[in-house]
Short mmCIF file of C-alpha atoms and ligand atoms in Angstrom, two decimals:
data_model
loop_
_atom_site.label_atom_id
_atom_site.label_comp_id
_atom_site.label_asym_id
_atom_site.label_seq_id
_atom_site.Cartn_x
_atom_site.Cartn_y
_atom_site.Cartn_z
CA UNK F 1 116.73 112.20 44.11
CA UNK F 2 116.61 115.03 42.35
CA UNK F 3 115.64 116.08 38.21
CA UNK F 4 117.42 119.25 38.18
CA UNK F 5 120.80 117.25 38.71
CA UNK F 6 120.00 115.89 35.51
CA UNK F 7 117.83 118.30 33.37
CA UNK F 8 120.76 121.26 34.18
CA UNK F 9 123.31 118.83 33.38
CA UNK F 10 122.83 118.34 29.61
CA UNK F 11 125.61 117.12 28.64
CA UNK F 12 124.78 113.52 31.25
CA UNK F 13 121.47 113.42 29.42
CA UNK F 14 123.49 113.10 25.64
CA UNK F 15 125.74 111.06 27.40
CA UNK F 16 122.81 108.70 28.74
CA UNK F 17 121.41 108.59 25.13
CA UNK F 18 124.61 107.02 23.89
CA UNK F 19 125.62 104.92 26.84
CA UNK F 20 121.65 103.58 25.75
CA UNK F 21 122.54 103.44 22.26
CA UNK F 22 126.02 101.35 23.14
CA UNK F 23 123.89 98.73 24.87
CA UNK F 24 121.30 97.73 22.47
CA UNK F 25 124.05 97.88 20.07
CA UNK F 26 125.74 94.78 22.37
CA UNK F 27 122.66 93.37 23.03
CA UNK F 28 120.89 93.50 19.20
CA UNK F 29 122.99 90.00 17.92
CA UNK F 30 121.35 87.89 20.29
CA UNK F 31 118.41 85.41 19.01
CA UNK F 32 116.21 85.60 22.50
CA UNK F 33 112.83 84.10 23.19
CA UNK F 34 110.88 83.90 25.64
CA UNK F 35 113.33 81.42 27.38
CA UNK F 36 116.91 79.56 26.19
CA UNK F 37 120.13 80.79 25.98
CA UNK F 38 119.54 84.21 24.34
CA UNK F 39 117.55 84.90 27.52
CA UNK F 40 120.85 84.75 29.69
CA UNK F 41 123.33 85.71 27.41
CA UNK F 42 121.38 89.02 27.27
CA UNK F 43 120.78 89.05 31.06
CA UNK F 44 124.72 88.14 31.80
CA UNK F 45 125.31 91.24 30.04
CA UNK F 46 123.07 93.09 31.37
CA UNK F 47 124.65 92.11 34.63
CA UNK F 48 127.95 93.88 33.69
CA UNK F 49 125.72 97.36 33.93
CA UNK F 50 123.55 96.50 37.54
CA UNK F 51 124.12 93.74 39.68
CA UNK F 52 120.66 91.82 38.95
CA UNK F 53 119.70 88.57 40.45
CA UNK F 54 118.64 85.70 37.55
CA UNK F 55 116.18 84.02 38.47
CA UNK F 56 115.54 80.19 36.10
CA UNK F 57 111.94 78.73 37.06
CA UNK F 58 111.27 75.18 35.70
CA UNK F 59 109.57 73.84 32.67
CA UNK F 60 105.97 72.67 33.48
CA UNK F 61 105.88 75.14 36.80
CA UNK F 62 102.00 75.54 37.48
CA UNK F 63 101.88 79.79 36.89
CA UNK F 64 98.07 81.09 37.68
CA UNK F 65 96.28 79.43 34.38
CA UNK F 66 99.32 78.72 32.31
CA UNK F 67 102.18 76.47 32.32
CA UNK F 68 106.20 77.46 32.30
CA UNK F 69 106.97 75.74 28.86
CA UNK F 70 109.43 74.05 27.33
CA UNK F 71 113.32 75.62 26.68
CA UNK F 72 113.83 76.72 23.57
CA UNK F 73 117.43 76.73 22.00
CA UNK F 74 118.70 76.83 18.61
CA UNK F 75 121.89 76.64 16.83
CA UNK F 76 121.29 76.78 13.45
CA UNK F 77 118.88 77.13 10.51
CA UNK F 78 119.02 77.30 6.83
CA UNK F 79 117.47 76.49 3.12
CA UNK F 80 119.43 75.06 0.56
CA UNK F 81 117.93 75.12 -2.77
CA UNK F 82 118.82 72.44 -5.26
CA UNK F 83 121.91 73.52 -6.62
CA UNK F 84 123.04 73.14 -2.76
CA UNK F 85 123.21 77.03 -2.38
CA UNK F 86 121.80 78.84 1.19
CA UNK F 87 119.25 80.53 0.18
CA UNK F 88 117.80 81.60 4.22
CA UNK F 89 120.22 81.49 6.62
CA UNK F 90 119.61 82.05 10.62
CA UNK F 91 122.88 83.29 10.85
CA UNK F 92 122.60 86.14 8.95
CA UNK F 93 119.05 87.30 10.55
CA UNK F 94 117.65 85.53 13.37
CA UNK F 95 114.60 86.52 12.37
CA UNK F 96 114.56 83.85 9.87
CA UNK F 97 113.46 81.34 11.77
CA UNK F 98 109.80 80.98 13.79
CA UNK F 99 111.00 81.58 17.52
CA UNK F 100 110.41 78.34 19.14
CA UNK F 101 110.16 76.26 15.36
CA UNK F 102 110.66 72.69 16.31
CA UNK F 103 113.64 71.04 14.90
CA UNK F 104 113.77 69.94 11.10
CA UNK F 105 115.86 68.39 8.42
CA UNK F 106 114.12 67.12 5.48
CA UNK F 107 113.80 67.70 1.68
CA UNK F 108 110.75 69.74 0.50
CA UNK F 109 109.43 70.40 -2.71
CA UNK F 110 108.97 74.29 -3.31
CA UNK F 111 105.04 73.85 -2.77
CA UNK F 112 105.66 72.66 0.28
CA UNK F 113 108.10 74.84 1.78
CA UNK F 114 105.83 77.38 0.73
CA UNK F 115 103.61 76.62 3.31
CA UNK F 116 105.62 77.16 6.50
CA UNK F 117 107.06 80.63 5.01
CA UNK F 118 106.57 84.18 5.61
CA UNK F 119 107.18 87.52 3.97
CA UNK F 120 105.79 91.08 4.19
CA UNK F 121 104.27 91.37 1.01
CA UNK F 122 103.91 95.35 1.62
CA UNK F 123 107.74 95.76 2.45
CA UNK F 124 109.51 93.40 0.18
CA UNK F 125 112.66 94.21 1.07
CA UNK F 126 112.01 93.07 5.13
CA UNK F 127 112.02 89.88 6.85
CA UNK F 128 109.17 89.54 9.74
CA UNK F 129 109.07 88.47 13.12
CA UNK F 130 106.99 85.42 13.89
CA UNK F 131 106.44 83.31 16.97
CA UNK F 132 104.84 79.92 17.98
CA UNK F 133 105.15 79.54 21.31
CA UNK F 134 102.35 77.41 22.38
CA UNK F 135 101.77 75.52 18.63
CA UNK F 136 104.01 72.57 18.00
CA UNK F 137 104.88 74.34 14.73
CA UNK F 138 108.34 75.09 12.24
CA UNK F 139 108.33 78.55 9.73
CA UNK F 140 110.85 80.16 8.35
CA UNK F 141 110.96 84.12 7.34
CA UNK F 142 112.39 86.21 4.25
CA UNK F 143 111.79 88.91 2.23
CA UNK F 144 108.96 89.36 -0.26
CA UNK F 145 111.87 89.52 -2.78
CA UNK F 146 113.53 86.15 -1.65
CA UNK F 147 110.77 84.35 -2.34
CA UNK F 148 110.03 85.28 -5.62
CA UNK F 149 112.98 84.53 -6.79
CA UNK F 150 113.06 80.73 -5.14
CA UNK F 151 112.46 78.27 -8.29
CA UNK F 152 110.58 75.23 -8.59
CA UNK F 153 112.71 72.40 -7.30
CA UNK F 154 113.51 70.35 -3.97
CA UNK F 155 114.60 72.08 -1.15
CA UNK F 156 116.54 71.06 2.08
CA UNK F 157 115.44 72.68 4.87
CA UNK F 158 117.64 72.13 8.08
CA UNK F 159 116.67 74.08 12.02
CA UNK F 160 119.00 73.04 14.87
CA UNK F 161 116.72 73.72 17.29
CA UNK F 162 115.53 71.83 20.51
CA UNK F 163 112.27 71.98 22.63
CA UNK F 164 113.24 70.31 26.14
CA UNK F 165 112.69 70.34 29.89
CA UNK F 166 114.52 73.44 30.88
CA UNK F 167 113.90 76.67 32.40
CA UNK F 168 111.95 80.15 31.76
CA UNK F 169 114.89 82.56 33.20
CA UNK F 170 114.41 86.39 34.08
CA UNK F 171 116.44 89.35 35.77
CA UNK F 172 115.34 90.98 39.10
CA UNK F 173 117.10 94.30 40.37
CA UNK F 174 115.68 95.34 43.73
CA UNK F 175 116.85 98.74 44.78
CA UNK F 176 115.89 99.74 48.55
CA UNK F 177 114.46 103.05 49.21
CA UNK F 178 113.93 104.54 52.79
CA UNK F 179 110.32 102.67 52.59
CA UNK F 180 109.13 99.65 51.93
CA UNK F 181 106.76 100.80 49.18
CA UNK F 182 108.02 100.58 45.57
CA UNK F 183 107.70 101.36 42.32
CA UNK F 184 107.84 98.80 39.85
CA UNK F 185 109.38 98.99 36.30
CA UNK F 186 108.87 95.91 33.86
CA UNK F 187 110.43 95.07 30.51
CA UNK F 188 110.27 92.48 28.23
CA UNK F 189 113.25 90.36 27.08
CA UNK F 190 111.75 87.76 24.50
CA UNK F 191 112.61 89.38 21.39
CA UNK F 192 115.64 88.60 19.11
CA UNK F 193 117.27 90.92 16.93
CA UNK F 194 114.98 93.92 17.36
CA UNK F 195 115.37 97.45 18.64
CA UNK F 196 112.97 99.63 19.49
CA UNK F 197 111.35 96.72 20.72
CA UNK F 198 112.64 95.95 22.54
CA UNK F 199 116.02 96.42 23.72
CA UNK F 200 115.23 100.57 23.80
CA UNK F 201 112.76 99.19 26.74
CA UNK F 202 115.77 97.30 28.47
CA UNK F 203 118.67 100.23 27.59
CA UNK F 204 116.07 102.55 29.39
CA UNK F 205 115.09 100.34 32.80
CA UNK F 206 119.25 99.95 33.17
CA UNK F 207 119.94 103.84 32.94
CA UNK F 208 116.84 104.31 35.47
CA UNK F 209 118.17 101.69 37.77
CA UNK F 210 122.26 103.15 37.09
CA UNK F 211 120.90 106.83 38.15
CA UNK F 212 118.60 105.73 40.97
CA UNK F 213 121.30 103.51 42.47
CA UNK F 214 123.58 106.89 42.68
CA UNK F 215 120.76 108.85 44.25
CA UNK F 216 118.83 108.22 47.75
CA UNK F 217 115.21 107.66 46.90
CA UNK F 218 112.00 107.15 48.99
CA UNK F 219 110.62 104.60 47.22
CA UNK F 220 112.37 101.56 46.69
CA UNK F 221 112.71 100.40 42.71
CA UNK F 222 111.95 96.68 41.43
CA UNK F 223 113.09 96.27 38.00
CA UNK F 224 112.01 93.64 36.34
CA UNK F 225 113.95 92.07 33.13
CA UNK F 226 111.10 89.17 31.69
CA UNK F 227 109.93 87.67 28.58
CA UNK F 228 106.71 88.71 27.69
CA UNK F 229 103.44 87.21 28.79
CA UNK F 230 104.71 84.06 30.52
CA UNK F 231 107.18 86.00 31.79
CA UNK F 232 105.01 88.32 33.54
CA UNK F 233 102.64 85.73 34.23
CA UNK F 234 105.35 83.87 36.18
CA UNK F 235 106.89 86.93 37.82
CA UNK F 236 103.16 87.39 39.53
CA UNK F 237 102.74 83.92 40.40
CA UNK F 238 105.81 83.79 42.60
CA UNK F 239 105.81 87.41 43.71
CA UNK F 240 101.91 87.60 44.45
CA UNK F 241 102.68 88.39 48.39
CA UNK F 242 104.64 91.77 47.32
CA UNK F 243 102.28 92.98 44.90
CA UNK F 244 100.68 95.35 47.42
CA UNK F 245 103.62 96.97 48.04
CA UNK F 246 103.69 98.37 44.42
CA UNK F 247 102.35 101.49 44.50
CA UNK F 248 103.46 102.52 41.05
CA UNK F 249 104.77 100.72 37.83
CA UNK F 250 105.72 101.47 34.57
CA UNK F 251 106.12 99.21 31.42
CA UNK F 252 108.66 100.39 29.18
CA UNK F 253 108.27 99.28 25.29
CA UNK F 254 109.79 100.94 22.01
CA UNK F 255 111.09 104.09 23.69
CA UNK F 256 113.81 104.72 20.91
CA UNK F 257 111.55 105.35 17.64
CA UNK F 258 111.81 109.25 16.46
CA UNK F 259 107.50 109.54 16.77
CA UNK F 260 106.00 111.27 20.16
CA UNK F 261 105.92 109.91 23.56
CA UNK F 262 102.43 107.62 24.48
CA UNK F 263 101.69 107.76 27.89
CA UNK F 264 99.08 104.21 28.49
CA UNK F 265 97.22 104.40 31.80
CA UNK F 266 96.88 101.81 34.15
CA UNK F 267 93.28 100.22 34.12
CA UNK F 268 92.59 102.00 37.12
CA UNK F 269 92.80 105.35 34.81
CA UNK F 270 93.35 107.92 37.51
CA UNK F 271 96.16 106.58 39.60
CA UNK F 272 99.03 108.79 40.76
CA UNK F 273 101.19 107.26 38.12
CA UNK F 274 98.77 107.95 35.49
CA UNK F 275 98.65 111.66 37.29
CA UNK F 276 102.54 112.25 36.96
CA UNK F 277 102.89 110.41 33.65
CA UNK F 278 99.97 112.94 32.23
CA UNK F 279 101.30 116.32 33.99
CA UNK F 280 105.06 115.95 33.36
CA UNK F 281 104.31 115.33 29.52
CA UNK F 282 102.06 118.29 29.54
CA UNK F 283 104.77 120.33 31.33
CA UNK F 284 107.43 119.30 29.13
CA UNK F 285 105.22 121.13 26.45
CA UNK F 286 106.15 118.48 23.89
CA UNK F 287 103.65 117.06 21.72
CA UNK F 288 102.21 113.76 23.49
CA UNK F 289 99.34 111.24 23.28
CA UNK F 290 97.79 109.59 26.47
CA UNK F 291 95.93 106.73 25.58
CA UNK F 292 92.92 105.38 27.86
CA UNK F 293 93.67 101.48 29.35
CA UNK F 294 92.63 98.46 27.09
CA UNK F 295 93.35 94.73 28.16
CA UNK F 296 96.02 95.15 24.80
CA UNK F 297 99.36 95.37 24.80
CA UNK F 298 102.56 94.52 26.40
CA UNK F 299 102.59 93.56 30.45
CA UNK F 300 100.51 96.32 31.72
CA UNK F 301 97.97 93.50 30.53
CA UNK F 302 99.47 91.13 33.63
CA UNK F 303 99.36 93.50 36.21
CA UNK F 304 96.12 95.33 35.61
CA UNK F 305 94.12 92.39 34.79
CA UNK F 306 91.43 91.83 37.32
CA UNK F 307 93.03 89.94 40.56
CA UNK F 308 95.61 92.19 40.89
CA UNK F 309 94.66 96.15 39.55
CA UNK F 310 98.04 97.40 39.76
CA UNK F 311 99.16 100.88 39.69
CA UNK F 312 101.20 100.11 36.43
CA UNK F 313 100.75 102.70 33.09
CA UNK F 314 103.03 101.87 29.75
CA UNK F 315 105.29 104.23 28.64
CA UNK F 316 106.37 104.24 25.09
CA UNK F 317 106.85 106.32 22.09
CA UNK F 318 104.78 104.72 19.13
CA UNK F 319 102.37 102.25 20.15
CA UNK F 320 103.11 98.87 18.96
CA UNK F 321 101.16 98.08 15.75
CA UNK F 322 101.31 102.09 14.96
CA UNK F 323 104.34 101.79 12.64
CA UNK F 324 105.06 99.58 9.76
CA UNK F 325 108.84 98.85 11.19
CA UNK F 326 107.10 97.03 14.06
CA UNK F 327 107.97 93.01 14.21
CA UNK F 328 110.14 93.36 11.22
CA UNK F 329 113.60 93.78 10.54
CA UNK F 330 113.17 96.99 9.81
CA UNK F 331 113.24 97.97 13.55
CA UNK F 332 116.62 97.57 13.44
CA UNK F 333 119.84 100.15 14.44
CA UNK F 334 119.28 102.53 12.32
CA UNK F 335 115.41 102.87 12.83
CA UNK F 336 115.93 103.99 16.61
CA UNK F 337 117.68 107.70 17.94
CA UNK F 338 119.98 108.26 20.64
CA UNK F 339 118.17 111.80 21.02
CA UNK F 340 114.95 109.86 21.08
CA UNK F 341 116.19 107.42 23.82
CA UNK F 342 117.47 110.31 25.91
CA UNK F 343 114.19 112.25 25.28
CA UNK F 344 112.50 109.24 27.14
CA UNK F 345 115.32 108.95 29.25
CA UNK F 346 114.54 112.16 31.00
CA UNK F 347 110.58 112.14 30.73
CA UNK F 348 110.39 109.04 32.43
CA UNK F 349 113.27 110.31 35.55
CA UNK F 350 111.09 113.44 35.56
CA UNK F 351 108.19 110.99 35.86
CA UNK F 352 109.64 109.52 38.57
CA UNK F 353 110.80 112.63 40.62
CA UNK F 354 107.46 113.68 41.08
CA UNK F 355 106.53 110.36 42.31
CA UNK F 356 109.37 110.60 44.86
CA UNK F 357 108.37 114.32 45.95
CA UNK F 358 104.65 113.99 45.65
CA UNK F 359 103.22 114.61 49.52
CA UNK F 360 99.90 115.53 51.35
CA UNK F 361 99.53 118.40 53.57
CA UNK F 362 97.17 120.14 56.03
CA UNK F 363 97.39 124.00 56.13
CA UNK F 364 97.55 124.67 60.09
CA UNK F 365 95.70 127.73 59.30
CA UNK F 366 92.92 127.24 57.50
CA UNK F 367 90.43 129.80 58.55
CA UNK F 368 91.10 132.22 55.98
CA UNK F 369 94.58 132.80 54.27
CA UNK F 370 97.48 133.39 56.92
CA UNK F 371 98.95 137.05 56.75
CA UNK F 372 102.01 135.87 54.33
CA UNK F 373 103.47 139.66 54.62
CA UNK F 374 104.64 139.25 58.21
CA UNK F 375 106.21 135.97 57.42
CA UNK F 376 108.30 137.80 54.41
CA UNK F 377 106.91 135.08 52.06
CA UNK F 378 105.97 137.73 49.27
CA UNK F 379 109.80 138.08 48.45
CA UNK F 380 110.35 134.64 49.55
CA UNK F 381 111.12 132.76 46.67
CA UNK F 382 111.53 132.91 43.23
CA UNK F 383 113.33 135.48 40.98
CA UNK F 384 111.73 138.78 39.39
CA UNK F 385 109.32 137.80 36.54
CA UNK F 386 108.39 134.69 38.54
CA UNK F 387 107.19 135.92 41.40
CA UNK F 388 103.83 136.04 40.05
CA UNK F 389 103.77 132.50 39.80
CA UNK F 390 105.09 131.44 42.98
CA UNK F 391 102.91 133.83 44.80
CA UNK F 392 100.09 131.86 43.15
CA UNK F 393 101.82 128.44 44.18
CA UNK F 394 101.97 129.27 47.51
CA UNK F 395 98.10 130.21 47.59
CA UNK F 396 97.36 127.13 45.77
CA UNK F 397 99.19 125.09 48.11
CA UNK F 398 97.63 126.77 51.25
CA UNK F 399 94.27 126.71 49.66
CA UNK F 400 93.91 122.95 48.67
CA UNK F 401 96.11 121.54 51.60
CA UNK F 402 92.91 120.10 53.20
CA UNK F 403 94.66 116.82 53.70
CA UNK F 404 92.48 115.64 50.84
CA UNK F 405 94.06 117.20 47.38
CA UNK F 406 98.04 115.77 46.99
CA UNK F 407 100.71 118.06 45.61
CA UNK F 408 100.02 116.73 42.42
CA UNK F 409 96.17 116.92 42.68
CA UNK F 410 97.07 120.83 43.24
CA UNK F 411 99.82 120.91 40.10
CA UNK F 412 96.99 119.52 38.05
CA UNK F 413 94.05 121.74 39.06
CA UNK F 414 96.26 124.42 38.64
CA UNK F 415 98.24 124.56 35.59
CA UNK F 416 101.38 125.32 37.90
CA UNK F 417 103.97 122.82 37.44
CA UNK F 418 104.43 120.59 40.49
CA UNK F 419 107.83 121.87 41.12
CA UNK F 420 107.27 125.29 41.82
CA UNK F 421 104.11 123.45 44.02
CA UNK F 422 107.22 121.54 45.43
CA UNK F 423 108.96 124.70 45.98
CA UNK F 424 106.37 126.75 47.97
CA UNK F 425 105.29 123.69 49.91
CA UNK F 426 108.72 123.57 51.39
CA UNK F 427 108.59 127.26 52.10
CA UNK F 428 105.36 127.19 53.95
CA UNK F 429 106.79 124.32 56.28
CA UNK F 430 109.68 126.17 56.55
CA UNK F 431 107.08 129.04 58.27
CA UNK F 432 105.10 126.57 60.01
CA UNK F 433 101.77 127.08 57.57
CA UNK F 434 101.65 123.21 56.40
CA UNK F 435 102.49 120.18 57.87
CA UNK F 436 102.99 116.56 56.30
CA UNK F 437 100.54 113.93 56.56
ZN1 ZN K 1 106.80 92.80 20.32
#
């Protein structure tokens, strides 16, 4: 694979950034959780875009210390007020009702209905996300505004929803490289109508997994399409045996929001991942934040926690939490940027490219520096103004190619970015000066 194919060509990258855009528009309607219907709608369609394998694992499967639980479906929700008018109605924001409410129909008085509603006091005008997964529990959102206006009375409150022995269902796109080693990108799938998080995450892992399927890549790529938590839980459960073949991963959450690129490491702190992830954003010379490992988060929480220590970093724009759009209605359409989406788009391939070119070499002669003059490596490479540079590549290179220091471990004591690193470590094979180990 290659990044210049795609940095050069401009006009793909726009193109991505809509093609993104055009999915999480398709995808945005559905009410997902973190299993039911929504679940495989969303990964039928994503199906239409990479040929993904869906995988359904039962209700009350034993996963490490949790349990798969119950399916969650729903149909239909609403509040009538007295005078028989709707005054919340799932079908015009799933976000209205609790994702996995149990199902209701009963008369309230307002007092009572008051207790199993929420609102953003702070942002009247939006409707909140809420979840209770693991509480046998029923809520209903709406605006600050909404409720103000509700007026003493009896309401009827009605959720079409059922809780029953069913399955947890997730995606799986396994793309084979020329080894056996991978790289592992994970998304989560449990939220309904929200977009930066987190179909921007999804629209991002299928344009990675549309380019890398075009190109012929070293590693092979494991994409991973799961609800959040469980889903991850689940995925390790059942996958434990491959887990040491991942030798890099990457979490992708709200990657569409206009703020700067966040770059989490993996607990480890200094693994190659966290290496590329923190020199390509410094090369890009774009204003950036990389943010040290805490056991917070999205599913970088799975796969670094203790038993397993994975290679796995989180790459997102603004952390969750870190804007007031976050779990609201508010991250809707409008709130995400096709620019943005390409923008991550392209960090993240460029991410990946050094992971794919990323080598160790020995200089086979290290006593001193080899006489580069008589090998005509002074006009070698490179164009007029930087020649400089590349002359000081190719010393780097020879210098720290002790079999210790990595390509990247050289771009990163440097300052030179790794592909002019790249460059001149091709050259000096080329003259027999370095060899692979
Ligand atoms: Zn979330």
């Amino acid at each position: 694979m290659d990044i210049h194919n795609l940095i050069d060509g401009n006009m793909r990258v726009k193109d991505a950034g809509q093609e993104m855009f055009r999915l999480i528009e398709r995808l945005y309607p559905i009410c997902r959780s973190i299993t039911g219907n929504g679940v495989r709608e969303t990964l039928r369609i994503l199906k239409e875009y990479i040929p993904l394998q869906v995988i359904e694992v039962p209700t009350g499967t034993q996963v490490f210390d949790w349990t798969v639980p119950k399916e969650w479906n729903i149909k239909d929700a609403y509040v009538k007020n007295s005078k028989g008018k709707i005054i919340i109605d799932f079908k015009k924001s799933n976000l209205s009702v609790v994702s996995y409410s149990s199902p209701v129909n009963k008369s309230l008085s307002l007092e009572e209905l008051k207790e199993h509603l929420y609102t953003l006091p702070d942002h009247p005008e939006w409707i909140p996300y809420r979840t209770s997964y693991y509480q046998k529990e029923w809520g209903l959102c709406l605006t600050q505004n909404q409720l103000a206006e509700l007026e003493n009375g009896v309401y009827k409150v009605y959720i079409d929803a059922s809780l029953e022995n069913g399955y947890l269902t997730y995606g799986e796109y396994y793309l084979s490289g020329k080894i056996e080693e991978e790289v592992l990108i994970s998304c989560h799938i449990c939220h309904p109508s929200l977009c930066n998080d987190n179909l921007s995450g999804i629209a991002l892992a299928i344009q990675l997994a549309k380019e890398l399927t075009s190109e012929s890549t070293r590693y092979s790529y494991r994409f991973v399409f799961i609800p959040g938590t469980i889903g991850a839980i689940t995925w390790l459960a059942m996958n434990e045996q491959k887990t040491p073949l991942i030798k890099h991963g990457l979490v992708l959450t709200g990657v569409g929001d206009s703020g700067n690129i966040s770059y989490k490491k993996s607990r480890r702190g200094n693994a190659e991942i966290d290496q590329a992830a923190g020199h390509v954003l410094k090369q890009l010379n774009k204003p950036h934040k990389i943010i040290d490992f805490f056991p917070y988060g999205y599913d970088e929480r799975q796969y670094c926690s203790p038993g397993f220590n994975l290679p796995v970093g989180c790459f997102m724009r603004t952390p969750h939490g870190h804007y007031p759009e976050y779990h609201t209605s508010a991250d809707n359409l409008s709130f995400i940027k096709i620019e943005s989406m390409a923008d991550s788009f392209v960090s993240v391939f460029n991410i990946l490219d050094v992971l794919e070119k990323n080598r160790k070499y020995i200089n086979t002669k290290p006593k001193c520096e080899p006489q580069l003059g008589k090998r005509r490596l002074y006009e070698g490479i490179g164009g007029q103004s930087t020649q400089a540079v590349d002359q000081l590549a190719l010393l780097w290179v020879l210098n720290m190619s002790d079999g210790e220091n990595s390509l990247l471990d050289i771009a990163i004591r440097s300052g030179c970015p790794f592909s002019k690193l790249r460059s001149a470590a091709d050259l000096l094979i080329e003259k027999k000066l370095l060899t692979e180990i």
